[in-house]
mmCIF file of C-alpha atoms (C1' of nucleotides) and ligand atoms in Angstrom:
data_model
loop_
_atom_site.group_PDB
_atom_site.id
_atom_site.type_symbol
_atom_site.label_atom_id
_atom_site.label_comp_id
_atom_site.label_asym_id
_atom_site.label_seq_id
_atom_site.Cartn_x
_atom_site.Cartn_y
_atom_site.Cartn_z
ATOM 1 C CA UNK O 119 100.632 85.501 85.606
ATOM 2 C CA UNK O 120 101.169 82.236 87.604
ATOM 3 C CA UNK O 121 99.842 78.970 87.000
ATOM 4 C CA UNK O 122 97.810 77.075 89.540
ATOM 5 C CA UNK O 123 95.213 78.677 91.681
ATOM 6 C CA UNK O 124 93.972 82.436 91.512
ATOM 7 C CA UNK O 125 95.699 84.587 88.475
ATOM 8 C CA UNK O 126 97.225 87.399 89.661
ATOM 9 C CA UNK O 127 98.685 90.519 87.047
ATOM 10 C CA UNK O 128 101.828 91.355 86.514
ATOM 11 C CA UNK O 129 101.607 94.459 88.772
ATOM 12 C CA UNK O 130 100.209 91.759 91.896
ATOM 13 C CA UNK O 131 103.253 89.587 91.377
ATOM 14 C CA UNK O 132 105.071 92.431 92.179
ATOM 15 C CA UNK O 133 103.547 93.751 95.167
ATOM 16 C CA UNK O 134 103.248 90.368 96.847
ATOM 17 C CA UNK O 135 106.860 89.649 96.170
ATOM 18 C CA UNK O 136 108.218 92.677 97.508
ATOM 19 C CA UNK O 137 105.495 92.625 100.781
ATOM 20 C CA UNK O 138 107.538 89.080 101.158
ATOM 21 C CA UNK O 139 110.581 90.736 100.991
ATOM 22 C CA UNK O 140 110.169 93.773 103.404
ATOM 23 C CA UNK O 141 108.990 90.838 105.974
ATOM 24 C CA UNK O 142 111.653 88.558 105.447
ATOM 25 C CA UNK O 143 113.878 91.641 106.274
ATOM 26 C CA UNK O 144 112.244 93.382 109.317
ATOM 27 C CA UNK O 145 109.186 91.342 110.053
ATOM 28 C CA UNK O 146 106.115 93.497 108.821
ATOM 29 C CA UNK O 147 105.896 95.521 105.935
ATOM 30 C CA UNK O 148 104.223 98.586 106.362
ATOM 31 C CA UNK O 149 102.243 101.062 102.890
ATOM 32 C CA UNK O 150 105.223 103.503 103.924
ATOM 33 C CA UNK O 151 107.762 100.722 102.937
ATOM 34 C CA UNK O 152 106.003 99.258 100.366
ATOM 35 C CA UNK O 153 105.139 102.521 98.394
ATOM 36 C CA UNK O 154 109.228 103.616 98.982
ATOM 37 C CA UNK O 155 110.744 100.173 97.848
ATOM 38 C CA UNK O 156 107.979 99.833 94.553
ATOM 39 C CA UNK O 157 108.816 103.691 94.074
ATOM 40 C CA UNK O 158 105.220 104.142 93.920
ATOM 41 C CA UNK O 159 102.790 106.852 96.266
ATOM 42 C CA UNK O 160 101.168 105.231 99.332
ATOM 43 C CA UNK O 161 97.955 106.127 97.677
ATOM 44 C CA UNK O 162 98.603 103.516 94.997
ATOM 45 C CA UNK O 163 99.964 100.587 97.787
ATOM 46 C CA UNK O 164 96.749 101.095 99.808
ATOM 47 C CA UNK O 165 94.833 100.679 96.783
ATOM 48 C CA UNK O 166 96.639 97.587 95.802
ATOM 49 C CA UNK O 167 96.389 95.994 98.747
ATOM 50 C CA UNK O 168 92.935 96.034 98.931
ATOM 51 C CA UNK O 169 92.813 94.241 95.677
ATOM 52 C CA UNK O 170 95.142 91.780 97.191
ATOM 53 C CA UNK O 171 92.697 91.487 100.060
ATOM 54 C CA UNK O 172 89.637 90.962 98.323
ATOM 55 C CA UNK O 173 91.616 88.574 96.035
ATOM 56 C CA UNK O 174 92.886 86.673 98.909
ATOM 57 C CA UNK O 175 96.319 86.974 98.458
ATOM 58 C CA UNK O 176 96.798 89.253 101.898
ATOM 59 C CA UNK O 177 94.815 89.941 105.004
ATOM 60 C CA UNK O 178 94.477 93.661 105.257
ATOM 61 C CA UNK O 179 92.595 95.509 108.427
ATOM 62 C CA UNK O 180 92.763 99.028 107.622
ATOM 63 C CA UNK O 181 95.616 101.433 110.152
ATOM 64 C CA UNK O 182 96.494 98.009 111.476
ATOM 65 C CA UNK O 183 98.342 96.314 109.059
ATOM 66 C CA UNK O 184 98.736 93.197 106.251
ATOM 67 C CA UNK O 185 100.015 89.888 106.145
ATOM 68 C CA UNK O 186 100.117 87.439 103.489
ATOM 69 C CA UNK O 187 97.599 84.296 102.993
ATOM 70 C CA UNK O 188 98.981 81.372 102.335
ATOM 71 C CA UNK O 189 98.480 81.737 98.692
ATOM 72 C CA UNK O 190 99.594 85.256 98.791
ATOM 73 C CA UNK O 191 102.539 83.498 100.103
ATOM 74 C CA UNK O 192 102.654 80.765 97.607
ATOM 75 C CA UNK O 193 102.248 83.461 94.559
ATOM 76 C CA UNK O 194 105.356 85.314 96.432
ATOM 77 C CA UNK O 195 107.540 82.571 96.060
ATOM 78 C CA UNK O 196 107.214 81.259 93.273
ATOM 79 C CA UNK O 197 107.554 84.947 91.700
ATOM 80 C CA UNK O 198 110.524 85.405 93.632
ATOM 81 C CA UNK O 199 112.086 82.092 92.082
ATOM 82 C CA UNK O 200 111.420 83.066 89.026
ATOM 83 C CA UNK O 201 113.814 86.271 89.993
ATOM 84 C CA UNK O 202 116.649 84.146 90.975
ATOM 85 C CA UNK O 203 116.342 82.330 88.106
ATOM 86 C CA UNK O 204 116.185 85.017 85.505
ATOM 87 C CA UNK O 205 118.605 86.685 87.275
ATOM 88 C CA UNK O 206 120.929 84.162 87.436
ATOM 89 C CA UNK O 207 120.742 82.918 83.891
ATOM 90 C CA UNK O 208 121.317 87.001 82.169
ATOM 91 C CA UNK O 209 124.034 87.559 85.072
ATOM 92 C CA UNK O 210 125.892 84.487 83.672
ATOM 93 C CA UNK O 211 125.366 85.791 79.795
ATOM 94 C CA UNK O 212 127.153 88.905 81.648
ATOM 95 C CA UNK O 213 124.835 91.058 81.172
ATOM 96 C CA UNK O 214 125.382 94.769 83.438
ATOM 97 C CA UNK O 215 123.520 94.336 86.735
ATOM 98 C CA UNK O 216 121.448 97.444 86.365
ATOM 99 C CA UNK O 217 120.163 96.054 82.598
ATOM 100 C CA UNK O 218 119.278 92.450 84.723
ATOM 101 C CA UNK O 219 117.338 94.262 87.237
ATOM 102 C CA UNK O 220 115.500 95.904 84.670
ATOM 103 C CA UNK O 221 114.598 93.087 82.360
ATOM 104 C CA UNK O 222 114.123 90.339 85.042
ATOM 105 C CA UNK O 223 111.859 92.878 87.120
ATOM 106 C CA UNK O 224 109.291 92.537 83.429
ATOM 107 C CA UNK O 225 110.485 89.028 82.416
ATOM 108 C CA UNK O 226 109.289 87.504 85.125
ATOM 109 C CA UNK O 227 105.831 87.737 85.117
ATOM 110 C CA UNK O 228 105.799 86.135 81.490
ATOM 111 C CA UNK O 229 107.569 82.616 81.808
ATOM 112 C CA UNK O 230 105.610 79.185 81.613
ATOM 113 C CA UNK O 231 106.744 76.789 84.043
ATOM 114 C CA UNK O 232 108.343 74.804 81.455
ATOM 115 C CA UNK O 233 110.244 77.314 80.029
ATOM 116 C CA UNK O 234 111.838 78.266 83.276
ATOM 117 C CA UNK O 235 112.878 74.958 84.514
ATOM 118 C CA UNK O 236 114.290 74.845 80.980
ATOM 119 C CA UNK O 237 116.342 77.967 81.531
ATOM 120 C CA UNK O 238 116.913 76.500 84.841
ATOM 121 C CA UNK O 239 118.737 73.655 83.491
ATOM 122 C CA UNK O 240 119.942 75.989 81.446
ATOM 123 C CA UNK O 241 122.033 77.583 83.677
ATOM 124 C CA UNK O 242 123.256 74.431 85.505
ATOM 125 C CA UNK O 243 125.062 73.501 82.255
ATOM 126 C CA UNK O 244 126.786 76.385 81.486
ATOM 127 C CA UNK O 245 128.307 76.751 85.365
ATOM 128 C CA UNK O 246 130.187 73.280 84.356
ATOM 129 C CA UNK O 247 131.358 75.279 80.900
ATOM 130 C CA UNK O 248 132.720 78.577 81.930
ATOM 131 C CA UNK O 249 134.322 78.337 77.938
ATOM 132 C CA UNK O 250 130.938 78.824 76.647
ATOM 133 C CA UNK O 251 130.161 81.278 78.599
ATOM 134 C CA UNK O 252 133.419 83.165 77.682
ATOM 135 C CA UNK O 253 132.703 83.014 73.950
ATOM 136 C CA UNK O 254 129.505 84.189 74.687
ATOM 137 C CA UNK O 255 130.360 87.177 77.003
ATOM 138 C CA UNK O 256 133.001 87.789 74.527
ATOM 139 C CA UNK O 257 130.716 89.685 71.879
ATOM 140 C CA UNK O 258 129.233 92.417 74.749
ATOM 141 C CA UNK O 259 133.114 93.333 75.297
ATOM 142 C CA UNK O 260 133.972 94.444 71.518
ATOM 143 C CA UNK O 261 135.893 97.724 72.747
ATOM 144 C CA UNK O 262 137.353 95.896 75.909
ATOM 145 C CA UNK O 263 140.297 94.903 75.572
ATOM 146 C CA UNK Q 44 109.318 99.679 75.182
ATOM 147 C CA UNK Q 45 112.441 100.332 72.682
ATOM 148 C CA UNK Q 46 115.285 101.942 73.354
ATOM 149 C CA UNK Q 47 115.827 104.713 70.843
ATOM 150 C CA UNK Q 48 113.534 107.351 69.338
ATOM 151 C CA UNK Q 49 109.559 107.249 69.903
ATOM 152 C CA UNK Q 50 108.773 105.029 72.920
ATOM 153 C CA UNK Q 51 106.014 102.647 72.477
ATOM 154 C CA UNK Q 52 103.965 100.234 74.692
ATOM 155 C CA UNK Q 53 104.041 96.881 74.199
ATOM 156 C CA UNK Q 54 100.472 96.277 73.675
ATOM 157 C CA UNK Q 55 102.100 99.221 70.948
ATOM 158 C CA UNK Q 56 104.398 96.861 70.205
ATOM 159 C CA UNK Q 57 102.075 93.946 69.001
ATOM 160 C CA UNK Q 58 100.448 96.021 67.106
ATOM 161 C CA UNK Q 59 102.919 97.248 65.048
ATOM 162 C CA UNK Q 60 104.615 93.984 64.876
ATOM 163 C CA UNK Q 61 101.081 92.062 62.857
ATOM 164 C CA UNK Q 62 100.687 95.429 61.155
ATOM 165 C CA UNK Q 63 104.327 94.681 59.355
ATOM 166 C CA UNK Q 64 103.608 90.692 59.077
ATOM 167 C CA UNK Q 65 99.727 91.241 57.086
ATOM 168 C CA UNK Q 66 101.636 93.604 55.024
ATOM 169 C CA UNK Q 67 104.241 91.355 54.601
ATOM 170 C CA UNK Q 68 101.595 88.385 53.792
ATOM 171 C CA UNK Q 69 98.849 90.069 51.897
ATOM 172 C CA UNK Q 70 99.827 93.672 50.701
ATOM 173 C CA UNK Q 71 97.895 95.381 53.404
ATOM 174 C CA UNK Q 72 96.686 95.412 56.545
ATOM 175 C CA UNK Q 73 92.965 96.135 57.226
ATOM 176 C CA UNK Q 74 90.987 96.933 60.521
ATOM 177 C CA UNK Q 75 89.194 93.490 60.312
ATOM 178 C CA UNK Q 76 92.962 91.396 59.778
ATOM 179 C CA UNK Q 77 94.070 92.827 62.645
ATOM 180 C CA UNK Q 78 91.414 92.667 64.847
ATOM 181 C CA UNK Q 79 91.394 88.980 63.672
ATOM 182 C CA UNK Q 80 94.909 88.141 63.784
ATOM 183 C CA UNK Q 81 95.618 89.719 67.422
ATOM 184 C CA UNK Q 82 91.964 87.817 68.514
ATOM 185 C CA UNK Q 83 90.720 91.690 69.332
ATOM 186 C CA UNK Q 84 87.430 93.567 68.739
ATOM 187 C CA UNK Q 85 87.886 95.892 65.670
ATOM 188 C CA UNK Q 86 86.659 99.062 67.932
ATOM 189 C CA UNK Q 87 90.076 98.411 69.702
ATOM 190 C CA UNK Q 88 91.782 98.159 66.549
ATOM 191 C CA UNK Q 89 90.357 101.625 65.184
ATOM 192 C CA UNK Q 90 91.314 102.962 69.005
ATOM 193 C CA UNK Q 91 94.912 102.393 68.754
ATOM 194 C CA UNK Q 92 95.473 102.709 64.670
ATOM 195 C CA UNK Q 93 94.502 106.489 65.957
ATOM 196 C CA UNK Q 94 97.089 106.531 68.073
ATOM 197 C CA UNK Q 95 99.835 104.709 66.296
ATOM 198 C CA UNK Q 96 99.175 108.203 63.503
ATOM 199 C CA UNK Q 97 99.354 110.580 66.043
ATOM 200 C CA UNK Q 98 102.449 108.780 68.021
ATOM 201 C CA UNK Q 99 104.007 109.089 64.191
ATOM 202 C CA UNK Q 100 103.896 104.666 64.108
ATOM 203 C CA UNK Q 101 101.727 104.821 61.244
ATOM 204 C CA UNK Q 102 99.756 106.797 58.391
ATOM 205 C CA UNK Q 103 96.572 105.983 58.889
ATOM 206 C CA UNK Q 104 93.302 107.924 56.829
ATOM 207 C CA UNK Q 105 89.758 107.077 57.928
ATOM 208 C CA UNK Q 106 88.334 104.480 56.279
ATOM 209 C CA UNK Q 107 91.238 103.960 53.705
ATOM 210 C CA UNK Q 108 93.785 102.140 54.950
ATOM 211 C CA UNK Q 109 97.046 102.803 56.992
ATOM 212 C CA UNK Q 110 100.905 101.900 56.321
ATOM 213 C CA UNK Q 111 103.958 102.109 58.693
ATOM 214 C CA UNK Q 112 105.678 105.324 58.956
ATOM 215 C CA UNK Q 113 109.614 104.376 59.167
ATOM 216 C CA UNK Q 114 109.553 104.778 62.932
ATOM 217 C CA UNK Q 115 107.158 102.508 62.632
ATOM 218 C CA UNK Q 116 108.245 99.783 60.546
ATOM 219 C CA UNK Q 117 111.714 99.991 62.522
ATOM 220 C CA UNK Q 118 109.867 98.773 65.588
ATOM 221 C CA UNK Q 119 108.059 96.367 64.355
ATOM 222 C CA UNK Q 120 111.526 95.093 62.219
ATOM 223 C CA UNK Q 121 112.970 94.817 66.013
ATOM 224 C CA UNK Q 122 110.204 93.460 67.646
ATOM 225 C CA UNK Q 123 110.150 91.027 64.863
ATOM 226 C CA UNK Q 124 114.150 90.286 65.367
ATOM 227 C CA UNK Q 125 113.179 89.875 69.443
ATOM 228 C CA UNK Q 126 110.538 87.630 69.181
ATOM 229 C CA UNK Q 127 113.014 85.746 66.154
ATOM 230 C CA UNK Q 128 115.566 84.900 68.812
ATOM 231 C CA UNK Q 129 113.151 84.538 71.768
ATOM 232 C CA UNK Q 130 111.395 81.962 69.625
ATOM 233 C CA UNK Q 131 114.387 80.277 68.838
ATOM 234 C CA UNK Q 132 115.954 79.914 72.252
ATOM 235 C CA UNK Q 133 113.040 78.394 73.846
ATOM 236 C CA UNK Q 134 112.007 76.319 71.145
ATOM 237 C CA UNK Q 135 116.188 74.977 71.428
ATOM 238 C CA UNK Q 136 115.368 74.193 75.112
ATOM 239 C CA UNK Q 137 112.716 71.914 74.295
ATOM 240 C CA UNK Q 138 110.061 74.122 74.931
ATOM 241 C CA UNK Q 139 106.355 73.071 73.289
ATOM 242 C CA UNK Q 140 105.701 75.285 70.643
ATOM 243 C CA UNK Q 141 102.380 76.857 72.217
ATOM 244 C CA UNK Q 142 104.265 77.650 75.456
ATOM 245 C CA UNK Q 143 106.885 79.235 73.047
ATOM 246 C CA UNK Q 144 104.373 81.254 71.548
ATOM 247 C CA UNK Q 145 103.130 82.104 74.402
ATOM 248 C CA UNK Q 146 105.705 82.919 76.094
ATOM 249 C CA UNK Q 147 107.662 84.756 73.554
ATOM 250 C CA UNK Q 148 105.042 87.337 73.332
ATOM 251 C CA UNK Q 149 105.103 88.104 76.654
ATOM 252 C CA UNK Q 150 108.722 88.327 76.943
ATOM 253 C CA UNK Q 151 109.873 90.074 73.735
ATOM 254 C CA UNK Q 152 109.007 93.653 75.295
ATOM 255 C CA UNK Q 153 110.715 93.108 78.439
ATOM 256 C CA UNK Q 154 114.251 92.630 77.221
ATOM 257 C CA UNK Q 155 117.599 94.862 76.658
ATOM 258 C CA UNK Q 156 119.252 95.171 73.596
ATOM 259 C CA UNK Q 157 122.234 93.596 75.511
ATOM 260 C CA UNK Q 158 120.061 90.625 76.969
ATOM 261 C CA UNK Q 159 119.063 89.911 73.578
ATOM 262 C CA UNK Q 160 122.424 89.731 71.928
ATOM 263 C CA UNK Q 161 123.870 88.086 74.800
ATOM 264 C CA UNK Q 162 121.191 85.117 74.472
ATOM 265 C CA UNK Q 163 121.102 85.217 70.015
ATOM 266 C CA UNK Q 164 124.777 84.689 71.018
ATOM 267 C CA UNK Q 165 124.250 82.198 73.585
ATOM 268 C CA UNK Q 166 121.695 79.978 70.739
ATOM 269 C CA UNK Q 167 124.544 80.209 68.549
ATOM 270 C CA UNK Q 168 126.548 78.205 71.030
ATOM 271 C CA UNK Q 169 124.291 75.816 71.818
ATOM 272 C CA UNK Q 170 123.576 74.673 68.045
ATOM 273 C CA UNK Q 171 127.360 73.872 68.253
ATOM 274 C CA UNK Q 172 126.764 71.686 71.306
ATOM 275 C CA UNK Q 173 123.728 69.884 71.164
ATOM 276 C CA UNK Q 174 125.012 67.291 73.794
ATOM 277 C CA UNK Q 175 124.467 70.530 76.317
ATOM 278 C CA UNK Q 176 120.351 70.514 74.810
ATOM 279 C CA UNK Q 177 119.913 67.148 74.990
ATOM 280 C CA UNK Q 178 121.095 67.094 78.642
ATOM 281 C CA UNK Q 179 118.910 70.317 79.614
ATOM 282 C CA UNK Q 180 115.941 68.900 77.481
ATOM 283 C CA UNK Q 181 116.164 65.391 79.659
ATOM 284 C CA UNK Q 182 115.274 67.511 82.396
ATOM 285 C CA UNK Q 183 111.545 67.585 80.591
ATOM 286 C CA UNK Q 184 111.051 64.793 79.507
ATOM 287 C CA UNK Q 185 111.025 62.590 82.665
ATOM 288 C CA UNK Q 186 107.887 60.348 81.735
ATOM 289 C CA UNK Q 187 109.406 59.700 78.065
ATOM 290 C CA UNK Q 188 111.192 56.710 77.328
ATOM 291 C "C1'" DT U 169 99.233 114.146 128.246
ATOM 292 C "C1'" DA U 170 99.260 117.248 124.412
ATOM 293 C "C1'" DA U 171 101.038 118.940 120.494
ATOM 294 C "C1'" DA U 172 103.483 117.423 115.953
ATOM 295 C "C1'" DT U 173 104.840 114.184 113.594
ATOM 296 C "C1'" DA U 174 104.390 109.796 110.540
ATOM 297 C "C1'" DA U 175 101.241 106.815 108.527
ATOM 298 C "C1'" DA U 176 97.154 106.005 106.482
ATOM 299 C "C1'" DT U 177 93.280 106.445 103.708
ATOM 300 C "C1'" DT U 178 89.536 109.078 100.946
ATOM 301 C "C1'" DA U 179 88.340 111.393 97.387
ATOM 302 C "C1'" DG U 180 88.963 112.576 92.984
ATOM 303 C "C1'" DC U 181 91.710 112.577 88.881
ATOM 304 C "C1'" DC U 182 94.291 110.055 84.429
ATOM 305 C "C1'" DA U 183 95.532 106.916 80.476
ATOM 306 C "C1'" DA U 184 96.052 102.954 78.119
ATOM 307 C "C1'" DG U 185 93.430 99.464 76.674
ATOM 308 C "C1'" DG U 186 90.349 96.306 76.556
ATOM 309 C "C1'" DC U 187 84.348 96.014 75.443
ATOM 310 C "C1'" DT U 188 79.264 96.329 73.042
ATOM 311 C "C1'" DA U 189 76.261 98.676 70.144
ATOM 312 C "C1'" DA U 190 74.801 101.690 67.264
ATOM 313 C "C1'" DT U 191 76.209 104.136 63.373
ATOM 314 C "C1'" DT U 192 78.373 105.436 58.758
ATOM 315 C "C1'" DT U 193 80.840 104.575 54.837
ATOM 316 C "C1'" DA U 194 82.500 101.218 50.798
ATOM 317 C "C1'" DT U 195 81.898 97.187 48.294
ATOM 318 C "C1'" DG U 196 79.950 93.826 45.256
ATOM 319 C "C1'" DA U 197 76.506 91.397 42.937
ATOM 320 C "C1'" DA U 198 71.932 91.385 40.860
ATOM 321 C "C1'" DT I 20 73.013 102.410 39.212
ATOM 322 C "C1'" DT I 21 70.702 100.280 43.690
ATOM 323 C "C1'" DC I 22 70.437 97.525 47.211
ATOM 324 C "C1'" DA I 23 72.370 93.985 50.465
ATOM 325 C "C1'" DT I 24 76.999 93.127 52.950
ATOM 326 C "C1'" DA I 25 80.919 94.402 54.880
ATOM 327 C "C1'" DA I 26 84.298 96.958 56.802
ATOM 328 C "C1'" DA I 27 84.892 100.646 59.692
ATOM 329 C "C1'" DT I 28 83.855 104.250 62.916
ATOM 330 C "C1'" DT I 29 81.846 106.653 66.922
ATOM 331 C "C1'" DA I 30 79.841 106.223 71.684
ATOM 332 C "C1'" DG I 31 79.823 104.733 75.524
ATOM 333 C "C1'" DC I 32 81.306 101.733 78.975
ATOM 334 C "C1'" DC I 33 84.416 98.784 82.098
ATOM 335 C "C1'" DT I 34 89.229 97.405 84.567
ATOM 336 C "C1'" DT I 35 94.104 98.527 85.926
ATOM 337 C "C1'" DG I 36 97.154 100.869 87.756
ATOM 338 C "C1'" DG I 37 98.820 104.460 88.569
ATOM 339 C "C1'" DC I 38 98.876 109.650 91.009
ATOM 340 C "C1'" DT I 39 97.799 114.118 93.858
ATOM 341 C "C1'" DA I 40 95.574 116.486 98.086
ATOM 342 C "C1'" DA I 41 93.293 116.326 101.594
ATOM 343 C "C1'" DT I 42 91.917 114.190 105.437
ATOM 344 C "C1'" DT I 43 92.009 110.599 108.622
ATOM 345 C "C1'" DT I 44 93.872 107.711 112.709
ATOM 346 C "C1'" DA I 45 98.755 106.436 115.322
ATOM 347 C "C1'" DT I 46 102.508 107.203 117.473
ATOM 348 C "C1'" DT I 47 106.299 109.932 119.323
ATOM 349 C "C1'" DT I 48 107.924 113.222 121.576
ATOM 350 C "C1'" DA I 49 107.577 117.021 124.930
HETATM 351 MN MN1 MN L 108 108.416 92.329 88.239
HETATM 352 MN MN1 MN L 109 110.673 90.411 90.766
HETATM 353 MN MN1 MN L 110 104.246 90.842 72.119
HETATM 354 MN MN1 MN L 111 105.432 88.879 69.225
#
DNA sequence: TAAATAAATTAGCCAAGGCTAATTTATGAA
DNA sequence: TTCATAAATTAGCCTTGGCTAATTTATTTA
């Protein structure tokens, strides 16, 4: 789903993003950690990691662990950026954090660079126009006084 | 992927949306039309239409055609609304219509009602603030004077 | 260091959603 | 009404991305 270089599916992008997060947080990403973090079985993780290896996104040795390749890291960082921008966007609009999380997790795989950066610039503008945001959020607060 | 009532996959939603469009445009939706419109094989359409029937979204009789059930129509209209709102949104931001089309086709299945309606209100506000839009679009026109 | 536990892998399964090729049914033209 | 063509269906295949259960390897603990 990402532009230049090799193509990666939504699922692959989620794996790469999460693997990168785990490595940043703890220095490594074990199968068991990836599985727990994504809420899927270890067996499924083993399968996908094998595929990510054959596709050149990770280096993987049986029972020995895995690391991201430069290409894998590039995609991980790109998808993390999409995640950040979209999270910021929907949060600014006043959507609850649970919904933001669900929506972003799906949407992040379906945006062109142009759309993403337009939304990024929009967020920037919205930041200096709290009046606009107030009006937008108002509609979601019908029942709250 | 849609809230109340029965759940439908992204693919099912795309089929229902397109079936509805064909019915509106021509009064009927044949397998061959659906296939051409979605760019997939007739065989795949037959399979999916069977599933949409067993799941209660269309009424289908072999060799005789199909119609949407009320539930199928509800989902078709809901996804069409998402399509409209997101198309309007990205278009306002100055994204090219080809990219808008691709992005929307993917994103429309991954938005909560809250997010959708927040974006709808945002579009409304942006309409009365062309100055903001100008600044946002500016970034995408770096090379154009 | 040997046994117990944790982590990882394998085998075999499933559903979704595509495809092509072959067949069947419907339909329009002669 | 018959035949040619168009539309639809069936059969059989594939990939993706899940799952569980069983097994194997690594690690920890006694
Ligand atoms: Mn995601
Ligand atoms: Mn994400
Ligand atoms: Mn779609
Ligand atoms: Mn659509």
